Tab-separated table of C-alpha atoms and ligand atoms in Angstrom:
chain	number	residue	atom	x	y	z
E	1	MET	CA	-7.114	-78.873	71.830
E	2	LYS	CA	-8.378	-81.790	69.761
E	3	ILE	CA	-11.726	-83.535	69.608
E	4	GLN	CA	-10.939	-86.450	71.922
E	5	HIS	CA	-14.331	-88.132	72.149
E	6	PRO	CA	-14.836	-91.285	70.064
E	7	ILE	CA	-17.488	-91.106	67.462
E	8	TYR	CA	-19.808	-93.695	69.141
E	9	ARG	CA	-20.060	-91.356	72.057
E	10	ILE	CA	-21.089	-88.286	70.244
E	11	ALA	CA	-23.450	-90.248	68.061
E	12	LYS	CA	-25.554	-91.185	71.176
E	13	PRO	CA	-29.092	-90.012	71.587
E	14	GLY	CA	-28.999	-86.578	72.902
E	15	PHE	CA	-26.376	-85.360	70.593
E	16	VAL	CA	-27.447	-81.917	69.729
E	17	ALA	CA	-25.598	-80.238	67.184
E	18	GLY	CA	-22.869	-80.076	64.773
E	19	SER	CA	-20.128	-77.562	64.208
E	20	LEU	CA	-20.407	-73.959	64.417
E	21	PHE	CA	-18.321	-71.741	62.465
E	22	ALA	CA	-16.321	-68.703	63.744
E	23	MET	CA	-14.706	-66.191	61.367
E	24	ALA	CA	-13.009	-63.303	62.834
E	25	ILE	CA	-12.700	-61.104	59.762
E	26	ALA	CA	-13.387	-57.590	58.812
E	27	ALA	CA	-14.746	-57.643	55.287
E	28	PRO	CA	-15.043	-54.559	53.331
E	29	ALA	CA	-16.252	-54.902	49.767
E	30	ASN	CA	-13.013	-55.136	48.021
E	31	ALA	CA	-12.883	-56.183	44.241
E	32	GLU	CA	-10.714	-59.100	45.279
E	33	GLY	CA	-12.636	-59.918	48.518
E	34	VAL	CA	-11.082	-59.923	51.891
E	35	PRO	CA	-8.136	-57.693	52.483
E	36	ALA	CA	-4.678	-59.359	52.112
E	37	GLY	CA	-3.166	-60.221	55.522
E	38	THR	CA	-6.540	-60.831	57.213
E	39	LEU	CA	-6.537	-63.745	59.667
E	40	ILE	CA	-9.450	-66.155	59.214
E	41	ASP	CA	-9.853	-68.299	62.259
E	42	ASN	CA	-12.056	-71.378	62.310
E	43	VAL	CA	-12.952	-73.442	65.401
E	44	ALA	CA	-15.377	-76.422	65.317
E	45	SER	CA	-17.540	-77.419	68.335
E	46	ALA	CA	-19.642	-80.151	69.349
E	47	SER	CA	-22.162	-80.754	72.045
E	48	PHE	CA	-23.392	-84.181	73.283
E	49	ASP	CA	-24.797	-86.041	76.188
E	50	GLY	CA	-22.428	-88.830	77.236
E	51	GLY	CA	-24.695	-89.918	79.992
E	52	SER	CA	-23.851	-87.245	82.501
E	53	GLY	CA	-25.484	-84.270	81.007
E	54	THR	CA	-24.817	-82.042	77.969
E	55	GLU	CA	-21.056	-81.554	77.335
E	56	THR	CA	-19.362	-79.381	74.687
E	57	VAL	CA	-16.029	-79.664	73.124
E	58	ASP	CA	-14.155	-77.364	70.710
E	59	SER	CA	-11.731	-78.222	68.202
E	60	ASN	CA	-8.256	-76.602	67.673
E	61	THR	CA	-8.312	-73.274	65.914
E	62	VAL	CA	-7.199	-73.301	62.328
E	63	GLU	CA	-5.969	-69.830	61.397
E	64	ILE	CA	-5.470	-68.892	57.775
E	65	ARG	CA	-3.894	-65.638	56.579
E	66	VAL	CA	-5.396	-64.312	53.316
E	67	ASP	CA	-2.707	-63.893	50.681
E	68	GLU	CA	-2.421	-60.800	48.514
E	69	LEU	CA	-3.667	-60.989	44.980
E	70	LEU	CA	-1.853	-58.557	42.571
E	71	ASP	CA	-4.380	-57.116	39.944
E	72	VAL	CA	-4.620	-53.867	38.168
E	73	THR	CA	-6.709	-52.092	35.571
E	74	LEU	CA	-5.840	-49.121	33.425
E	75	THR	CA	-8.191	-46.927	31.521
E	76	SER	CA	-8.001	-43.852	29.327
E	77	LEU	CA	-9.941	-40.939	30.870
E	78	ASP	CA	-9.950	-38.896	27.735
E	79	PRO	CA	-13.382	-38.454	26.080
E	80	GLY	CA	-11.973	-39.192	22.651
E	81	PRO	CA	-8.845	-38.462	20.758
E	82	ILE	CA	-7.097	-35.205	21.802
E	83	ALA	CA	-7.076	-32.758	19.056
E	84	THR	CA	-3.766	-30.932	18.976
E	85	GLY	CA	-1.355	-29.181	16.676
E	86	PRO	CA	2.438	-29.498	16.970
E	87	GLY	CA	3.692	-28.950	20.532
E	88	SER	CA	2.513	-30.082	23.956
E	89	ALA	CA	-0.415	-32.436	24.608
E	90	VAL	CA	-1.593	-34.266	27.711
E	91	LEU	CA	-3.189	-37.801	27.783
E	92	THR	CA	-5.027	-38.774	30.930
E	93	PHE	CA	-5.320	-42.300	32.345
E	94	GLU	CA	-6.573	-43.943	35.487
E	95	VAL	CA	-4.726	-46.760	37.274
E	96	THR	CA	-6.905	-48.799	39.664
E	97	ASN	CA	-5.488	-51.346	42.106
E	98	THR	CA	-8.059	-54.167	41.853
E	99	GLY	CA	-6.026	-56.379	44.051
E	100	ASN	CA	-6.630	-56.878	47.776
E	101	GLY	CA	-3.511	-55.258	49.108
E	102	PRO	CA	-1.619	-52.005	48.797
E	103	GLU	CA	0.638	-51.907	45.715
E	104	ALA	CA	2.534	-49.399	43.568
E	105	PHE	CA	2.665	-49.880	39.731
E	106	THR	CA	5.422	-49.180	37.513
E	107	LEU	CA	4.464	-47.176	34.344
E	108	THR	CA	5.923	-47.412	30.886
E	109	THR	CA	4.786	-45.899	27.636
E	110	ASN	CA	4.939	-46.857	23.919
E	111	PRO	CA	4.384	-43.933	21.544
E	112	ALA	CA	5.296	-46.033	18.398
E	113	VAL	CA	2.024	-47.944	18.067
E	114	THR	CA	1.414	-49.753	14.789
E	115	GLY	CA	-0.843	-47.860	12.493
E	116	ASN	CA	0.247	-44.392	13.822
E	117	ASP	CA	0.477	-41.606	11.179
E	118	PHE	CA	3.030	-39.896	13.413
E	119	ASP	CA	4.750	-40.681	16.809
E	120	VAL	CA	4.848	-38.211	19.650
E	121	THR	CA	7.807	-37.733	22.031
E	122	ILE	CA	7.097	-38.757	25.546
E	123	ASP	CA	8.160	-35.827	27.835
E	124	ASN	CA	7.108	-37.092	31.184
E	125	ILE	CA	4.623	-39.067	33.294
E	126	ALA	CA	2.864	-37.264	36.069
E	127	ILE	CA	0.372	-38.039	38.715
E	128	ASP	CA	-2.556	-35.951	39.588
E	129	THR	CA	-1.149	-34.672	42.927
E	130	ASN	CA	-4.026	-32.263	43.678
E	131	GLY	CA	-6.711	-34.782	42.484
E	132	ASN	CA	-8.576	-32.360	40.282
E	133	GLY	CA	-8.351	-34.550	37.153
E	134	THR	CA	-6.361	-31.868	35.183
E	135	TYR	CA	-2.507	-31.673	34.655
E	136	ASP	CA	-1.331	-28.638	36.580
E	137	PRO	CA	2.271	-27.701	35.690
E	138	GLY	CA	4.345	-27.209	38.763
E	139	VAL	CA	1.687	-28.786	41.025
E	140	ASP	CA	1.178	-32.254	39.776
E	141	THR	CA	4.162	-34.336	40.530
E	142	ILE	CA	6.471	-35.420	37.629
E	143	LEU	CA	7.564	-39.086	38.153
E	144	THR	CA	11.263	-39.815	37.732
E	145	ALA	CA	12.596	-43.113	36.359
E	146	PRO	CA	11.596	-45.766	36.902
E	147	GLU	CA	8.211	-44.010	36.799
E	148	THR	CA	6.159	-45.578	39.540
E	149	THR	CA	2.905	-44.639	41.144
E	150	PRO	CA	2.632	-44.015	44.787
E	151	VAL	CA	1.392	-47.152	46.792
E	152	ILE	CA	-2.264	-47.321	45.912
E	153	ALA	CA	-4.612	-48.988	48.431
E	154	ALA	CA	-6.781	-51.908	47.420
E	155	ASP	CA	-9.628	-50.669	45.304
E	156	ALA	CA	-8.230	-47.188	45.034
E	157	ASN	CA	-6.983	-45.381	41.873
E	158	GLU	CA	-4.591	-42.888	40.746
E	159	THR	CA	-4.977	-40.422	37.854
E	160	VAL	CA	-1.776	-40.381	35.648
E	161	PHE	CA	-0.937	-37.964	32.926
E	162	VAL	CA	1.361	-38.776	29.984
E	163	LEU	CA	2.854	-35.533	28.736
E	164	VAL	CA	3.837	-35.697	25.000
E	165	THR	CA	5.165	-33.418	22.331
E	166	VAL	CA	3.540	-33.690	18.814
E	167	PRO	CA	6.139	-33.142	16.112
E	168	THR	CA	6.086	-30.402	13.491
E	169	GLY	CA	5.114	-31.450	10.099
E	170	VAL	CA	1.903	-33.362	11.028
E	171	THR	CA	-1.091	-33.003	8.644
E	172	ASP	CA	-4.496	-32.158	9.710
E	173	GLY	CA	-6.375	-35.464	10.571
E	174	ASP	CA	-3.379	-37.458	11.270
E	175	THR	CA	-3.735	-39.769	14.313
E	176	SER	CA	-1.459	-41.271	16.833
E	177	ASP	CA	-1.925	-43.690	19.670
E	178	VAL	CA	0.119	-43.835	22.904
E	179	GLU	CA	0.112	-46.983	25.041
E	180	LEU	CA	0.628	-46.893	28.784
E	181	THR	CA	1.329	-49.936	30.854
E	182	ALA	CA	1.014	-50.380	34.552
E	183	GLU	CA	2.823	-53.390	36.221
E	184	ALA	CA	2.644	-54.306	39.919
E	185	THR	CA	6.057	-53.618	41.450
E	186	THR	CA	5.842	-56.838	43.402
E	187	GLY	CA	5.742	-58.785	40.123
E	188	THR	CA	3.736	-59.832	37.170
E	189	GLY	CA	3.176	-63.108	35.385
E	190	ALA	CA	0.819	-65.757	34.680
E	191	PRO	CA	-2.332	-65.700	36.890
E	192	GLY	CA	-1.277	-67.946	39.878
E	193	THR	CA	2.270	-66.979	40.018
E	194	ILE	CA	3.408	-66.878	43.615
E	195	PHE	CA	5.833	-64.349	45.064
E	196	ALA	CA	6.513	-66.130	48.425
E	197	GLY	CA	6.342	-63.847	51.458
E	198	GLN	CA	5.921	-60.703	49.498
E	199	GLY	CA	2.248	-60.070	50.353
E	200	VAL	CA	0.844	-58.022	53.205
E	201	GLY	CA	1.959	-59.289	56.656
E	202	GLY	CA	4.518	-61.697	55.310
E	203	GLY	CA	1.874	-63.619	53.334
E	204	ASP	CA	2.340	-64.629	49.770
E	205	ALA	CA	1.630	-62.335	46.889
E	206	ILE	CA	-0.135	-64.132	44.052
E	207	VAL	CA	-0.760	-62.750	40.492
E	208	GLY	CA	-4.397	-62.458	39.760
E	209	THR	CA	-6.391	-62.893	36.683
E	210	THR	CA	-5.215	-59.591	35.115
E	211	GLY	CA	-1.640	-60.915	35.203
E	212	ALA	CA	-0.924	-57.915	37.554
E	213	ASP	CA	-0.366	-55.695	34.514
E	214	ALA	CA	-2.579	-53.645	32.268
E	215	THR	CA	-2.287	-51.514	29.155
E	216	ALA	CA	-4.488	-48.837	27.907
E	217	THR	CA	-4.279	-46.558	24.844
E	218	GLY	CA	-4.643	-42.734	24.619
E	219	SER	CA	-5.186	-41.133	21.188
E	220	LEU	CA	-4.314	-37.855	19.518
E	221	VAL	CA	-5.555	-36.336	16.347
E	222	ALA	CA	-3.741	-33.616	14.559
E	223	GLY	CA	-5.754	-30.430	14.235
E	224	VAL	CA	-3.664	-28.345	12.049
E	225	ALA	CA	-5.360	-25.043	11.065
E	226	ASP	CA	-4.644	-22.885	8.012
E	227	VAL	CA	-5.557	-19.501	6.829
E	228	THR	CA	-6.857	-18.554	3.391
E	229	LEU	CA	-7.031	-14.946	2.257
E	230	VAL	CA	-9.512	-13.778	-0.418
E	231	LYS	CA	-9.223	-10.247	-1.639
E	232	SER	CA	-11.654	-8.438	-3.876
E	233	ALA	CA	-12.323	-4.842	-4.885
E	234	ILE	CA	-15.266	-2.754	-5.962
E	235	VAL	CA	-14.741	0.551	-7.896
E	236	THR	CA	-17.099	3.512	-7.592
E	237	ASP	CA	-16.224	6.444	-9.737
E	238	GLN	CA	-17.144	10.042	-9.192
E	239	PHE	CA	-19.619	9.891	-12.091
E	240	GLY	CA	-21.817	7.262	-10.463
E	241	GLY	CA	-20.264	4.507	-12.468
E	242	THR	CA	-17.565	1.891	-11.898
E	243	SER	CA	-14.768	3.045	-14.060
E	244	ALA	CA	-11.305	2.965	-12.476
E	245	VAL	CA	-10.386	6.542	-13.277
E	246	PRO	CA	-8.483	9.146	-11.178
E	247	GLY	CA	-10.760	10.201	-8.458
E	248	ALA	CA	-12.559	6.942	-8.228
E	249	THR	CA	-12.782	4.964	-5.010
E	250	ILE	CA	-11.611	1.350	-4.701
E	251	THR	CA	-13.260	-0.440	-1.791
E	252	TYR	CA	-11.018	-3.522	-0.974
E	253	SER	CA	-12.444	-6.499	0.882
E	254	ILE	CA	-10.109	-9.186	2.484
E	255	VAL	CA	-11.823	-12.324	3.788
E	256	ALA	CA	-9.644	-14.398	6.147
E	257	ASN	CA	-10.827	-18.044	6.467
E	258	VAL	CA	-9.506	-20.337	9.002
E	259	THR	CA	-9.802	-23.992	7.959
E	260	GLY	CA	-8.628	-27.348	9.084
E	261	GLY	CA	-8.488	-28.411	12.734
E	262	GLY	CA	-8.224	-26.341	15.938
E	263	SER	CA	-7.315	-22.834	15.889
E	264	VAL	CA	-4.842	-20.307	14.814
E	265	SER	CA	-3.251	-17.829	17.033
E	266	THR	CA	-1.849	-14.362	16.636
E	267	LEU	CA	-3.603	-14.057	13.279
E	268	SER	CA	-2.695	-10.602	11.734
E	269	VAL	CA	-3.778	-9.321	8.288
E	270	SER	CA	-1.883	-6.698	6.652
E	271	ASP	CA	-2.357	-4.825	3.210
E	272	ALA	CA	-0.206	-2.149	1.858
E	273	PHE	CA	-1.880	0.599	-0.065
E	274	PRO	CA	-1.237	0.253	-3.788
E	275	THR	CA	0.977	2.702	-5.522
E	276	GLY	CA	-1.063	5.386	-7.170
E	277	THR	CA	-3.666	5.395	-4.553
E	278	THR	CA	-4.399	7.228	-1.299
E	279	TYR	CA	-6.247	5.776	1.760
E	280	THR	CA	-9.487	7.360	2.502
E	281	ALA	CA	-9.116	8.067	6.354
E	282	GLY	CA	-11.632	6.356	8.621
E	283	THR	CA	-12.742	3.695	6.316
E	284	LEU	CA	-11.255	0.659	7.901
E	285	THR	CA	-13.821	-1.967	9.100
E	286	LEU	CA	-13.744	-5.450	10.553
E	287	ASP	CA	-16.924	-7.456	10.065
E	288	THR	CA	-18.815	-4.433	9.176
E	289	GLY	CA	-17.756	-2.637	12.514
E	290	ALA	CA	-15.702	0.506	12.138
E	291	LEU	CA	-12.057	0.552	13.311
E	292	THR	CA	-10.112	3.687	14.046
E	293	ASP	CA	-7.048	4.469	12.105
E	294	ALA	CA	-5.149	5.001	15.289
E	295	SER	CA	-3.000	2.143	16.708
E	296	GLY	CA	-3.545	0.550	20.166
E	297	ASP	CA	-7.192	1.275	20.687
E	298	ASP	CA	-8.736	-1.589	18.806
E	299	ALA	CA	-7.880	-4.441	16.538
E	300	GLY	CA	-6.946	-2.271	13.623
E	301	GLU	CA	-4.774	0.645	12.424
E	302	ALA	CA	-4.088	2.434	9.309
E	303	SER	CA	-0.640	3.875	8.746
E	304	ALA	CA	0.803	6.013	5.970
E	305	THR	CA	1.547	2.821	4.004
E	306	GLY	CA	-1.126	0.379	4.700
E	307	ILE	CA	-3.504	-1.286	7.146
E	308	THR	CA	-3.071	-4.017	9.812
E	309	VAL	CA	-5.814	-5.805	11.650
E	310	ASP	CA	-4.947	-8.161	14.488
E	311	LEU	CA	-7.473	-10.850	14.902
E	312	GLY	CA	-5.662	-12.952	17.562
E	313	THR	CA	-6.788	-16.533	18.078
E	314	VAL	CA	-9.455	-17.680	15.543
E	315	ASN	CA	-11.086	-21.065	15.559
E	316	THR	CA	-11.379	-23.137	12.521
E	317	GLY	CA	-14.485	-22.681	10.437
E	318	THR	CA	-14.429	-18.933	11.134
E	319	SER	CA	-14.022	-16.018	8.801
E	320	HIS	CA	-13.363	-12.392	9.228
E	321	THR	CA	-13.834	-9.661	6.660
E	322	ILE	CA	-11.832	-6.466	6.620
E	323	THR	CA	-12.609	-3.521	4.235
E	324	PHE	CA	-10.957	-0.235	3.461
E	325	ASP	CA	-11.189	2.441	0.723
E	326	VAL	CA	-8.616	4.155	-1.284
E	327	VAL	CA	-8.939	6.783	-4.126
E	328	ILE	CA	-6.946	6.601	-7.286
E	329	ASP	CA	-4.665	9.466	-7.612
W	1	CA	CA1	1.449	-55.302	47.634
W	2	CA	CA1	-4.043	-31.788	38.840
W	3	CA	CA1	-7.372	1.581	15.647
């Protein structure tokens, strides 16, 4: 119903009050404000005295449906460059729907970023299905092309993993960036671009200030470990001297240093007894601790032909010293 009363009547003395404002909205604190699809109703009212007491009139109701803004942000969740040698590595990102309606986002990667020392191979994009922030093979869902997030509610986010393979041949300290882009599946474009009827409840979807797409960069640094072996010998003869005569003892020391980045795995050090010498049983040590000659009971063993010490995984910056004695025949 419309306001039917001429202006002179409501301007008479006794006119009480202007318009009131009624908004029937639920307004959670969304980044983009009121949720898309919300109906905003507005009715004006007036009261007046036309000579026969106070009367009230209402305007017609104006109803406006809130359109959907399409916006997204994307961030790397890695604390810094991921240190890795050749092989598999995982980069972690977070996609946040900063629009005011539910939206899924298509994900694309670019491993060939300008300035890269090496480029990785993109194996897969996965989402953090169990929500623990860590990629769990066989648990977290690998996306199939076109890789797209589940529908993300307004202001909610999804953790995304980019699974890559670092090529062989990288040098310690080499770096590589990988870009991930998220685009609203409804559409992207210049802010203000309208996708008619594609918003919540049949309203329009409108590209927000982000362009409805976002790109973030994850970084890798090659940590390539290496091992150096330094061997030395001390001779002690049976006369209290240091002459290398038959019957003198040679104590060999082998120092294994792990350098570069990361760690080495399955590090094993072997040394064959030199011709013309005989191993002195029970003299094998690792970092001054005794090892038995038997195999399988500790890290070391001495066979008839030489010694072997298995050091396993050793971090860079670490060294281990192995010693054993032989007697000159
Ligand atoms: Ca949507
Ligand atoms: Ca997980
Ligand atoms: Ca042993």
